[in-house]
Coordinates of C-alpha atoms and ligand atoms in Angstrom, one line a residue:
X1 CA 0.0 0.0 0.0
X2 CA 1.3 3.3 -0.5
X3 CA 0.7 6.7 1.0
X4 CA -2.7 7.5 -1.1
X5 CA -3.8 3.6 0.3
X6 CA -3.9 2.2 -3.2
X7 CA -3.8 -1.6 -3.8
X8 CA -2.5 -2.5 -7.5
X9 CA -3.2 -5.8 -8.5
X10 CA 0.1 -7.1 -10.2
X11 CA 0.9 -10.9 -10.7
X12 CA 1.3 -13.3 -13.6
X13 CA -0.5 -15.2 -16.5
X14 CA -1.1 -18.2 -17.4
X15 CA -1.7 -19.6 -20.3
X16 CA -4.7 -22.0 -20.3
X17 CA -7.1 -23.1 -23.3
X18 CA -10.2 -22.2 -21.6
X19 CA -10.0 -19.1 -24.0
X20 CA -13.3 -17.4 -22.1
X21 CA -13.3 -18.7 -19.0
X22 CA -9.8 -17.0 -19.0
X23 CA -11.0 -13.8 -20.0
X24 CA -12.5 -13.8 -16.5
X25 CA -9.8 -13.8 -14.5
X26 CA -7.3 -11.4 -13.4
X27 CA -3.8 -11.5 -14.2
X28 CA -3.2 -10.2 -10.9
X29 CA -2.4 -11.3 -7.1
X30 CA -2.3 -8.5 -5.1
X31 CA 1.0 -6.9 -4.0
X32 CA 1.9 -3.5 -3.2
X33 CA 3.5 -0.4 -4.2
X34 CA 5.2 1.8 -1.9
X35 CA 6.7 5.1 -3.0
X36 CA 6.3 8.5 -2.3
X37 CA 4.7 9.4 -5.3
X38 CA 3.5 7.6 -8.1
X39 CA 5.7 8.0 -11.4
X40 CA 6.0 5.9 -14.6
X41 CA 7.9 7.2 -17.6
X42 CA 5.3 5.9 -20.3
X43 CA 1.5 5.0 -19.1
X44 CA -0.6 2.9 -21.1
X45 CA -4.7 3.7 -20.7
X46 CA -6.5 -0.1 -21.5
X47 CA -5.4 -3.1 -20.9
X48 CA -7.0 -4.8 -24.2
X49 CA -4.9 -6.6 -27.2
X50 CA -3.5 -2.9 -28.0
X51 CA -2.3 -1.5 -24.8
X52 CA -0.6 -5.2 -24.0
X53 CA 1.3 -5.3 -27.1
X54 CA 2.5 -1.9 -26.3
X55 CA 3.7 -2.4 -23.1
X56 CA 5.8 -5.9 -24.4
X57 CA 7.2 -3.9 -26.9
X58 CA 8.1 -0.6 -24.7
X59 CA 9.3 -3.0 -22.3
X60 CA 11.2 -5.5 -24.9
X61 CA 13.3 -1.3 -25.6
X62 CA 14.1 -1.4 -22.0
X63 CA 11.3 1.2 -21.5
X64 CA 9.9 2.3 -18.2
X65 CA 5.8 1.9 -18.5
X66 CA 3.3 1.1 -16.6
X67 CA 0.0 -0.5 -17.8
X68 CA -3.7 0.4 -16.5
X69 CA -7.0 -0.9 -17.2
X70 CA -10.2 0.3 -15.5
X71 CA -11.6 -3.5 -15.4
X72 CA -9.3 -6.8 -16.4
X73 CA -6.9 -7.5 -19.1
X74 CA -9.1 -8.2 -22.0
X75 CA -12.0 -7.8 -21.1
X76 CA -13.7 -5.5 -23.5
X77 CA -13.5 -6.2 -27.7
X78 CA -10.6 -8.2 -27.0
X79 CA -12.4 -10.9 -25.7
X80 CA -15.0 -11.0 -28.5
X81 CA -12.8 -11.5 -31.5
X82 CA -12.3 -14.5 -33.6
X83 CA -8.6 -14.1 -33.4
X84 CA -8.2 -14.2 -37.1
X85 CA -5.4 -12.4 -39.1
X86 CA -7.2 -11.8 -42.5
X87 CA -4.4 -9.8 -44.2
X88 CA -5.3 -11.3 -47.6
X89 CA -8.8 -12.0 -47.1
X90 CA -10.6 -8.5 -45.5
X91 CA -11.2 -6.2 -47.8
X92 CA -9.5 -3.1 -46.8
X93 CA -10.6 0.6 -48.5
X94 CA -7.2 2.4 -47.6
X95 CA -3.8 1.1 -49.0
X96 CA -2.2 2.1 -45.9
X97 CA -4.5 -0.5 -44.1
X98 CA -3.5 -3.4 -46.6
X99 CA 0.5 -2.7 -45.6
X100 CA -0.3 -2.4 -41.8
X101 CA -2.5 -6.1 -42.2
X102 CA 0.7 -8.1 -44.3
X103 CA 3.3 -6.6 -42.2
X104 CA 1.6 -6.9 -38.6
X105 CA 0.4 -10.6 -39.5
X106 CA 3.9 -11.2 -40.2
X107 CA 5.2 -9.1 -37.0
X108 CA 3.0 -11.5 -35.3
X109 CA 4.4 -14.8 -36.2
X110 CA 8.3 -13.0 -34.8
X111 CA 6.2 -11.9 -31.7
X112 CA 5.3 -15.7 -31.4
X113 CA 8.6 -16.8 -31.5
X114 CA 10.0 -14.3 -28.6
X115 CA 7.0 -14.4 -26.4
X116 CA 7.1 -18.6 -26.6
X117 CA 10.8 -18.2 -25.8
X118 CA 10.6 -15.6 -22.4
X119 CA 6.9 -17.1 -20.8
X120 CA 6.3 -20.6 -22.9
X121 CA 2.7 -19.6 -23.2
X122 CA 1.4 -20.8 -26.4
X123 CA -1.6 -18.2 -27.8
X124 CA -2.3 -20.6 -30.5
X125 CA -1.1 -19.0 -33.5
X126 CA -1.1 -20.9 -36.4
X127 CA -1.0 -20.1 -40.0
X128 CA -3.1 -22.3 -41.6
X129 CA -4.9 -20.7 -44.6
X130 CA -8.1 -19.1 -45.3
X131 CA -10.5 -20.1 -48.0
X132 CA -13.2 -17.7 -49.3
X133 CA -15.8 -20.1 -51.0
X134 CA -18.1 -19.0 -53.8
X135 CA -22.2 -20.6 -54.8
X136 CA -21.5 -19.3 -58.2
X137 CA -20.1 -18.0 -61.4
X138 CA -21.8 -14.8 -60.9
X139 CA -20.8 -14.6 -57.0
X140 CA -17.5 -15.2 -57.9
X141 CA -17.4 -11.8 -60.8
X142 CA -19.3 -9.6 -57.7
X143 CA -16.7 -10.4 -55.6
X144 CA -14.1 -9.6 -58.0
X145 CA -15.7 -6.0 -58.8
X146 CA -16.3 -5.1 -55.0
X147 CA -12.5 -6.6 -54.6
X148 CA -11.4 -4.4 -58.0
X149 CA -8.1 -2.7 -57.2
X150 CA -8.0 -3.1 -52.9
X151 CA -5.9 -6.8 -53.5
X152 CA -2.2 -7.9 -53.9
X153 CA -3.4 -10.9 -51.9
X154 CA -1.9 -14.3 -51.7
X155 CA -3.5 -16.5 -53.1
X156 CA -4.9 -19.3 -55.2
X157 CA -8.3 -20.3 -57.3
X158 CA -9.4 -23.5 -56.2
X159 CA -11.9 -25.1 -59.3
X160 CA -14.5 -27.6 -57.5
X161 CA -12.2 -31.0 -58.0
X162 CA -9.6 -29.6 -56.1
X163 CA -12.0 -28.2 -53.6
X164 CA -13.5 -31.0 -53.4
X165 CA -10.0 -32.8 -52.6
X166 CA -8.8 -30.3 -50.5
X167 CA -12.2 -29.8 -48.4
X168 CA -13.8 -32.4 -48.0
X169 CA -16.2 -30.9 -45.6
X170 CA -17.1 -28.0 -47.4
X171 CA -20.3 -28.1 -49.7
X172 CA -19.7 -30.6 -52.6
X173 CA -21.6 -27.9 -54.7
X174 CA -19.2 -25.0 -54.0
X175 CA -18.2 -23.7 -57.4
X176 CA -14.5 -22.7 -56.4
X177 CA -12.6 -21.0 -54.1
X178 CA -9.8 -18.7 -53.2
X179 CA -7.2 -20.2 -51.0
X180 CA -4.8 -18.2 -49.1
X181 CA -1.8 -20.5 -47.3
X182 CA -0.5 -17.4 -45.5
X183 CA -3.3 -16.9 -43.2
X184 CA -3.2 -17.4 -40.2
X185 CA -5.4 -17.1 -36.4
X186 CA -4.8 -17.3 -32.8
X187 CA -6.7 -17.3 -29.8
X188 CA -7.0 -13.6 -28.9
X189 CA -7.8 -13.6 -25.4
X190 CA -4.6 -15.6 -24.9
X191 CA -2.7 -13.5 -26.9
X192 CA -3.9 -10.2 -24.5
X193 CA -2.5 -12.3 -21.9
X194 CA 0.7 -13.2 -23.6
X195 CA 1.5 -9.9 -24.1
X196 CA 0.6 -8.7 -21.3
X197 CA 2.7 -11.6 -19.2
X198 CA 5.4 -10.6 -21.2
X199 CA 5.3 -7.1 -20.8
X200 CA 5.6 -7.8 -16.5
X201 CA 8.5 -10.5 -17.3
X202 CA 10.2 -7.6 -18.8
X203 CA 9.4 -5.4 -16.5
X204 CA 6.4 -3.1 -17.3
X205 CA 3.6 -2.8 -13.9
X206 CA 0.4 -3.7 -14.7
X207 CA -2.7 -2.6 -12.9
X208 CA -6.1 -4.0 -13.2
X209 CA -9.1 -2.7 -11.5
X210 CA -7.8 1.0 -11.6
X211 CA -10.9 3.2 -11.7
X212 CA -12.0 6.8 -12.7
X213 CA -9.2 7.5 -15.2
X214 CA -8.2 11.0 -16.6
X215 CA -5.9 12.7 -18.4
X216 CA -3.9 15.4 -16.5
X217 CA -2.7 17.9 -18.9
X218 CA -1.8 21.7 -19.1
X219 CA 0.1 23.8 -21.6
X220 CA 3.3 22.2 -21.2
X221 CA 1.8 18.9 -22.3
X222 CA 0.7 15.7 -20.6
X223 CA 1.6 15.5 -16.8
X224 CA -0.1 12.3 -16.0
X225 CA -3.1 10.7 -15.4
X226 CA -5.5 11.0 -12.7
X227 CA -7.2 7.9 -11.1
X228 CA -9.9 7.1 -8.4
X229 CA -7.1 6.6 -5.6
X230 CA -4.4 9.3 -6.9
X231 CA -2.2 11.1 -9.3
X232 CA 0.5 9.1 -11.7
X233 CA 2.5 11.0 -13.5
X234 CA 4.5 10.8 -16.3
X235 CA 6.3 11.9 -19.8
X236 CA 4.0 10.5 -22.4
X237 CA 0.1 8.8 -22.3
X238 CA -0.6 6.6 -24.7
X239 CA -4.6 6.1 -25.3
X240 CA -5.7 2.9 -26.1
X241 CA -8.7 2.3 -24.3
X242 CA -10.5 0.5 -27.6
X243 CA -14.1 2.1 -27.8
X244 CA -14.0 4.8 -25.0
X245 CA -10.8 6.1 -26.0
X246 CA -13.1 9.1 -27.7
X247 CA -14.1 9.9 -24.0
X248 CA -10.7 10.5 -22.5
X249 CA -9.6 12.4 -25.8
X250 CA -12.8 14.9 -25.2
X251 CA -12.2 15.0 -21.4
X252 CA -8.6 17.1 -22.9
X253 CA -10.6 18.9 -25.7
X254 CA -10.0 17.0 -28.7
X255 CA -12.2 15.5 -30.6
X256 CA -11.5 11.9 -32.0
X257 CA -14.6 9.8 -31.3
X258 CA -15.4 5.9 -31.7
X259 CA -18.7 4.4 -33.3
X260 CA -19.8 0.9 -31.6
X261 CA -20.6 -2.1 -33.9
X262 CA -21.7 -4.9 -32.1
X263 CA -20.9 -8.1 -33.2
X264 CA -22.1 -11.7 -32.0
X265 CA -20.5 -15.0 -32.4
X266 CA -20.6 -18.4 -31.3
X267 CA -18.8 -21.7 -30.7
X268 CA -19.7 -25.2 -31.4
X269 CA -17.6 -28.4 -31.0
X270 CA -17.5 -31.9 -33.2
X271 CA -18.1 -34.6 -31.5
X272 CA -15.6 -37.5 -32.1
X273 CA -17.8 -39.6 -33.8
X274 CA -18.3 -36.5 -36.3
X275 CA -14.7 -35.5 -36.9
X276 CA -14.3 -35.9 -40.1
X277 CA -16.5 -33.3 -41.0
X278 CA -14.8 -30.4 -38.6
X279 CA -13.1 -28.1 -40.9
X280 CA -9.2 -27.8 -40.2
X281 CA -8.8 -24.7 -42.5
X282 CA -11.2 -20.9 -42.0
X283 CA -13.5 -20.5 -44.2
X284 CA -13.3 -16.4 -44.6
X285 CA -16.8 -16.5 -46.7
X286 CA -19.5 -13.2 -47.6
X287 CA -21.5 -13.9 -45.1
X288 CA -20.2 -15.7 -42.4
X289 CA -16.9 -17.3 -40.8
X290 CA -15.7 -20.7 -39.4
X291 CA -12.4 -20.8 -37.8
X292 CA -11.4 -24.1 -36.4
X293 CA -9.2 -23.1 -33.2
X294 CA -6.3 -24.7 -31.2
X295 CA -8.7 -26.0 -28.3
X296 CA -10.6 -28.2 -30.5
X297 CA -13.7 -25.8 -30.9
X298 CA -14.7 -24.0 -34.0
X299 CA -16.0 -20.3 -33.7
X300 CA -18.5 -19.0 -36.1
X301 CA -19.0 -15.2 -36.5
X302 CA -20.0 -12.7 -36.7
X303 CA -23.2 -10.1 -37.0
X304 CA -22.5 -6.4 -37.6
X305 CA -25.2 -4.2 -35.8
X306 CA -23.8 -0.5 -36.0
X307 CA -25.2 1.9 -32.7
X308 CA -25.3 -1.5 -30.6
X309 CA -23.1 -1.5 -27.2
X310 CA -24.8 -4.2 -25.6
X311 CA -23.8 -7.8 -24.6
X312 CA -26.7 -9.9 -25.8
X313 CA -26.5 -12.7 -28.0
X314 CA -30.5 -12.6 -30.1
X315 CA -31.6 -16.1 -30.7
X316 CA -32.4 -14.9 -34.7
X317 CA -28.4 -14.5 -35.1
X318 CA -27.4 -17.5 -33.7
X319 CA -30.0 -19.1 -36.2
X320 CA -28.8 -16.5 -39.0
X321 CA -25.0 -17.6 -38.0
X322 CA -25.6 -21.1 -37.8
X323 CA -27.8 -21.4 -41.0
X324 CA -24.6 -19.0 -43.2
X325 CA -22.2 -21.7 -41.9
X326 CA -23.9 -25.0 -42.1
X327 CA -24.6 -24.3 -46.1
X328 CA -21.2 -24.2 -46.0
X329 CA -19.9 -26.7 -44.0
X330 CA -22.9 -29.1 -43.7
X331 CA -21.1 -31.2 -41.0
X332 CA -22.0 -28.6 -38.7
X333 CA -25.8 -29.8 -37.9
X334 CA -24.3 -32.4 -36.5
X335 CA -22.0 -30.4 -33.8
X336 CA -22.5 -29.7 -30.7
X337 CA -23.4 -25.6 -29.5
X338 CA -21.1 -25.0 -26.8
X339 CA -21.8 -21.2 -26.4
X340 CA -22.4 -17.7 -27.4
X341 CA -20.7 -13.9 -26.9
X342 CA -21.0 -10.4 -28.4
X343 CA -18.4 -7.6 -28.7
X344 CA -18.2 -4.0 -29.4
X345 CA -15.9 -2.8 -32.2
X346 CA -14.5 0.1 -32.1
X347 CA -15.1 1.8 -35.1
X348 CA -14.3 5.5 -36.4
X349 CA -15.9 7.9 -38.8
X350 CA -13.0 7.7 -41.9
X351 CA -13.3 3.4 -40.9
X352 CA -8.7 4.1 -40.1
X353 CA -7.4 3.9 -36.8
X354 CA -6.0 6.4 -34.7
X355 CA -2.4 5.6 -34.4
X356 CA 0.2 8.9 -33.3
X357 CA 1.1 11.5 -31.9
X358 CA -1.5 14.5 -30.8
X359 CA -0.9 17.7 -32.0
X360 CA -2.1 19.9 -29.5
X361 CA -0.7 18.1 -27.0
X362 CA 2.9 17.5 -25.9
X363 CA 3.4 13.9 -24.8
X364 CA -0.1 12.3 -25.7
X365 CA -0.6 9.1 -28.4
X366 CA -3.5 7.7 -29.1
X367 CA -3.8 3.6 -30.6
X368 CA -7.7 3.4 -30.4
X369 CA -10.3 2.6 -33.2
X370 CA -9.1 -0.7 -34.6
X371 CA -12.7 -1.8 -35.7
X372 CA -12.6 -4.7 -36.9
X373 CA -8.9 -5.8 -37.2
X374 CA -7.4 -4.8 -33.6
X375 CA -6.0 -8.3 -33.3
X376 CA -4.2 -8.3 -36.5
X377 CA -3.0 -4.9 -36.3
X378 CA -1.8 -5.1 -32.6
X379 CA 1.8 -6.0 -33.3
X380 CA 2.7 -3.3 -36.1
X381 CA 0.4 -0.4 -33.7
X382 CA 3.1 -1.3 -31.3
X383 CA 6.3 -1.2 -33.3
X384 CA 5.0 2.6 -34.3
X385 CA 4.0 3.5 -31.3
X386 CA 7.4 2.3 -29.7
X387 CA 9.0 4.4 -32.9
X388 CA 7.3 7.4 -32.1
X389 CA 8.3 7.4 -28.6
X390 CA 12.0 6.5 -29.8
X391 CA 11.3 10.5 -31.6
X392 CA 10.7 8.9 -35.0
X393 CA 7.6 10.4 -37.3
X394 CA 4.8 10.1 -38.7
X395 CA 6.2 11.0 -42.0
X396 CA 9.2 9.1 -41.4
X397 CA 7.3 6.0 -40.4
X398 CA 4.6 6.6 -43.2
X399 CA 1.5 6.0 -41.2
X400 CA 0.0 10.2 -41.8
X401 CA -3.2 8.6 -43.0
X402 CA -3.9 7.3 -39.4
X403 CA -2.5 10.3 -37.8
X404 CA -5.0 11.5 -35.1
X405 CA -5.0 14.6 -36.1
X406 CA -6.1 13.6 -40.1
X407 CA -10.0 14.5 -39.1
X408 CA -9.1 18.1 -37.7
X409 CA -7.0 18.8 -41.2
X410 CA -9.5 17.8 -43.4
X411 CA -12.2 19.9 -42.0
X412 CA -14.3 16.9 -41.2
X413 CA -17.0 18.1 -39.1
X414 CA -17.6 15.9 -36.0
Ligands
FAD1 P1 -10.4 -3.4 -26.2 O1 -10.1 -4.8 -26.3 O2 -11.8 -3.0 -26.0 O3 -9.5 -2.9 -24.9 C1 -9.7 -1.6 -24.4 C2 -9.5 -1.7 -22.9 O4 -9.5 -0.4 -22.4 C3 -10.6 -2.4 -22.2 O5 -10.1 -3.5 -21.5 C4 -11.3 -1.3 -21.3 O6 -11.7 -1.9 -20.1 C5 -10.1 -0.4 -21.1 N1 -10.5 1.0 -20.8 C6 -11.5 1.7 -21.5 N2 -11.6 2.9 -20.9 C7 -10.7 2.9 -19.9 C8 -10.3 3.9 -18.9 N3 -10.9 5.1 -18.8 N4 -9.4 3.6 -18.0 C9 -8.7 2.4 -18.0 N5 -9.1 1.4 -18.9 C10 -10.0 1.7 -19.8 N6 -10.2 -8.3 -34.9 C11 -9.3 -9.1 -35.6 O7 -8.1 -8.6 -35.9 N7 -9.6 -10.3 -36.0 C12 -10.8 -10.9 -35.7 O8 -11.0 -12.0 -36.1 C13 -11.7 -10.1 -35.0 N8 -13.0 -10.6 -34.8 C14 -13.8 -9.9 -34.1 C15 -15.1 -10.5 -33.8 C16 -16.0 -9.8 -33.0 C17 -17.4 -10.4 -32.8 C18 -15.7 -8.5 -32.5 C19 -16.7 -7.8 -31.7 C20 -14.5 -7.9 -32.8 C21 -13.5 -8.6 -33.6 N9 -12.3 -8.1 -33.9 C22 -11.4 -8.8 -34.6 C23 -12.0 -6.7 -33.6 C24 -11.1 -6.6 -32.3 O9 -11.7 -7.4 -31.3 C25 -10.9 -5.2 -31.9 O10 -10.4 -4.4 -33.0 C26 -9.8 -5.2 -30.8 O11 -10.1 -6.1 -29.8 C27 -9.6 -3.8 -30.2 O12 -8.6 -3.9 -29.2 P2 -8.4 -2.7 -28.2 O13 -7.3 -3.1 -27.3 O14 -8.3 -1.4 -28.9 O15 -9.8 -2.6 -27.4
LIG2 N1 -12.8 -9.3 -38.1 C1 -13.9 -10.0 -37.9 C2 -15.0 -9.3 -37.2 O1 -14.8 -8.2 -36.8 O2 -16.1 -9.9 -37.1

């Protein structure tokens, strides 16, 4: 305890493959802090996929930062996701965006390697390919004109022998498909963790549970943050605080605000006497997605309900959901439903992130407003983050389009 009487929670991870019942629990036992006053060089506001991967990479630089979430380590869209890295597969408006996906997806597979060598924890990364199926001739040319131009993807055309050969469990009367080997998916709550783990082996503090956060700031820049208990202060903030990273932004006058988009999604499992029909590869279709995961279940996703920042799962989705995916993997009637979740993405007006430096402010970053990609782009958001801090640019970097300051210099009216 320290002289304001403030408990942090600090403690370690562990990996497990209960991926939900995981995102439950705190990462935390409960030690203390004694100092005179509160100080970190770098704080970190969220404790979801973004803020974690920031804090292992400030920390992998030998940086001092400390780490605080208002609730647990991912809790909020972090533990909605479907853990997929669809670099090749999502269609992406802004070539910026398409970079950021191939190079962070790769990042990812590195960050695998170091975080398996410092904690053995195993977030169940594995690149197994994606294959976006098609009914029809004619789906196949309006997917091509929607795609026109946005794609360098990896990948190949599958006619319907070899997807009959190569998936056996998808629809015999799929006319063809793209396959794309270099995509890959992971268990995103586990991969929060992992990060996060790392981040404390390294030496970053994390605290869970910290309520009431603000931004202290005056014309000098940022001083620190403000928190239920007491005062932290510090050289830079870095926002990542997923969907209510808007809030603390306005709390300090600017204006860079997040739009919810719920999303529901669901898990069934094969039984063993079904196995042969449980899909071993995503299927990354129009309208719907079926990723087989490393604990056995597969995880089918996901609806899109813009406005919508509640937690309930409607029984007509789960039907919608189940109906998309059973066309095509018929097998799936025969699996068992295991359960059912809904996230919040955080989405922005221009559909980029908000990755940089503030303008106004000395010392303040935002990484916020992933939408629908946080996992994926986790890894590369923390390499520029960690660059920026290092005193490296925008410009320099070549990430002005998600600059947070893009809105205010385009006169966009908010
Ligand atoms: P969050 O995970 O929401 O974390 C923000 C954290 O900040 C929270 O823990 C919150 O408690 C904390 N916080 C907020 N305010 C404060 C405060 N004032 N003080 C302290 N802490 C605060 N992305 C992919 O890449 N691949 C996918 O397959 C994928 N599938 C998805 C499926 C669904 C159904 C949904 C809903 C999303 C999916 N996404 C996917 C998107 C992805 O989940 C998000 O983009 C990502 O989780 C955003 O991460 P984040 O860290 O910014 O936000
Ligand atoms: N990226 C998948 C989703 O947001 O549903």
């Amino acid at each position: 305890m320290n002289q304001s009487g403030m408990s942090q929670h600090e403690g370690t991870v562990a990996p497990s493959n209960d991926e939900h019942k995981f995102a439950t629990m705190s990462i935390s036992s409960t030690s203390t802090e004694s100092q005179g006053a509160w100080h970190s060089e770098t704080i970190i506001v969220g404790g979801g996929v973004i803020g974690c991967a920031i804090a292992f990479e400030l920390a992998s630089r030998g940086q001092e930062v400390l780490l605080v979430e208002q609730s647990q380590i991912a809790s909020g869209a972090s533990s909605a996701a479907a853990g997929m890295l669809a670099a090749d597969s999502e269609a992406f408006a802004h070539p910026l965006m398409v970079k950021a996906a191939y190079d962070s997806r790769e990042l990812l597979h590195k960050h695998k390697e170091q975080i398996s060598a410092l904690t053995g924890i195993d977030f169940g990364l594995r690149r197994s390919g994606f294959i976006t199926p098609f009914r029809s001739y004619s789906d196949l040319n309006q997917y091509k004109n929607k795609w026109k131009g946005s794609s360098g993807a990896e990948q190949f055309w599958w006619d319907r022998p070899t997807v009959q050969r190569e998936a056996e469990w998808l629809n015999r009367e799929t006319y063809g498909a793209y396959y794309r080997p270099l995509e890959s998916e992971a268990l995103p709550v586990s991969l929060t963790r992992a990060y996060a783990r790392s981040a404390q082996m390294m030496g970053a503090r994390i605290w869970e549970g910290v309520q009431d956060v603000r931004l202290v700031v005056n014309n000098d820049g940022v001083r620190g943050v403000a928190t239920a208990k007491g005062e932290i202060s510090c050289k830079h903030v870095i926002v990542a605080a997923g969907l209510h990273g808007g809030e603390l932004m306005y709390q300090v006058g600017e204006t860079l605000p997040t739009r919810p988009v719920k999303g529901e999604i669901m898990a069934i499992r094969f039984p063993q006497d079904q196995a042969v029909y449980r899909p071993d590869r995503t299927i990354y279709a129009e309208d719907v997605y079926i990723v087989p995961k490393v604990n056995g279940e597969v995880w089918i996703g996901a609806t899109s309900l813009p406005g919508r920042k509640d937690h309930s799962v409607s029984a007509n989705s789960v039907q919608r959901l189940l109906g998309a995916a059973s066309y095509w993997v018929p097998g799936i009637k025969g699996a068992d439903f295991v359960r059912a979740w809904a996230g919040v993405r955080p989405a922005t007006p221009d559909g980029l992130p908000y990755i940089g430096k503030c303008e106004n402010i000395a010392g303040l970053y935002t990484a916020y407003g992933h939408f629908r990609n946080g996992i994926l782009l986790s890894a590369i958001t923390s390499q520029w983050i960690a660059d920026m801090l290092e005193g490296k640019s925008a410009q320099e970097i070549g990430i002005e389009a998600f600059s947070p300051d893009r809105l205010k210099r385009k006169g966009v009216m908010l």
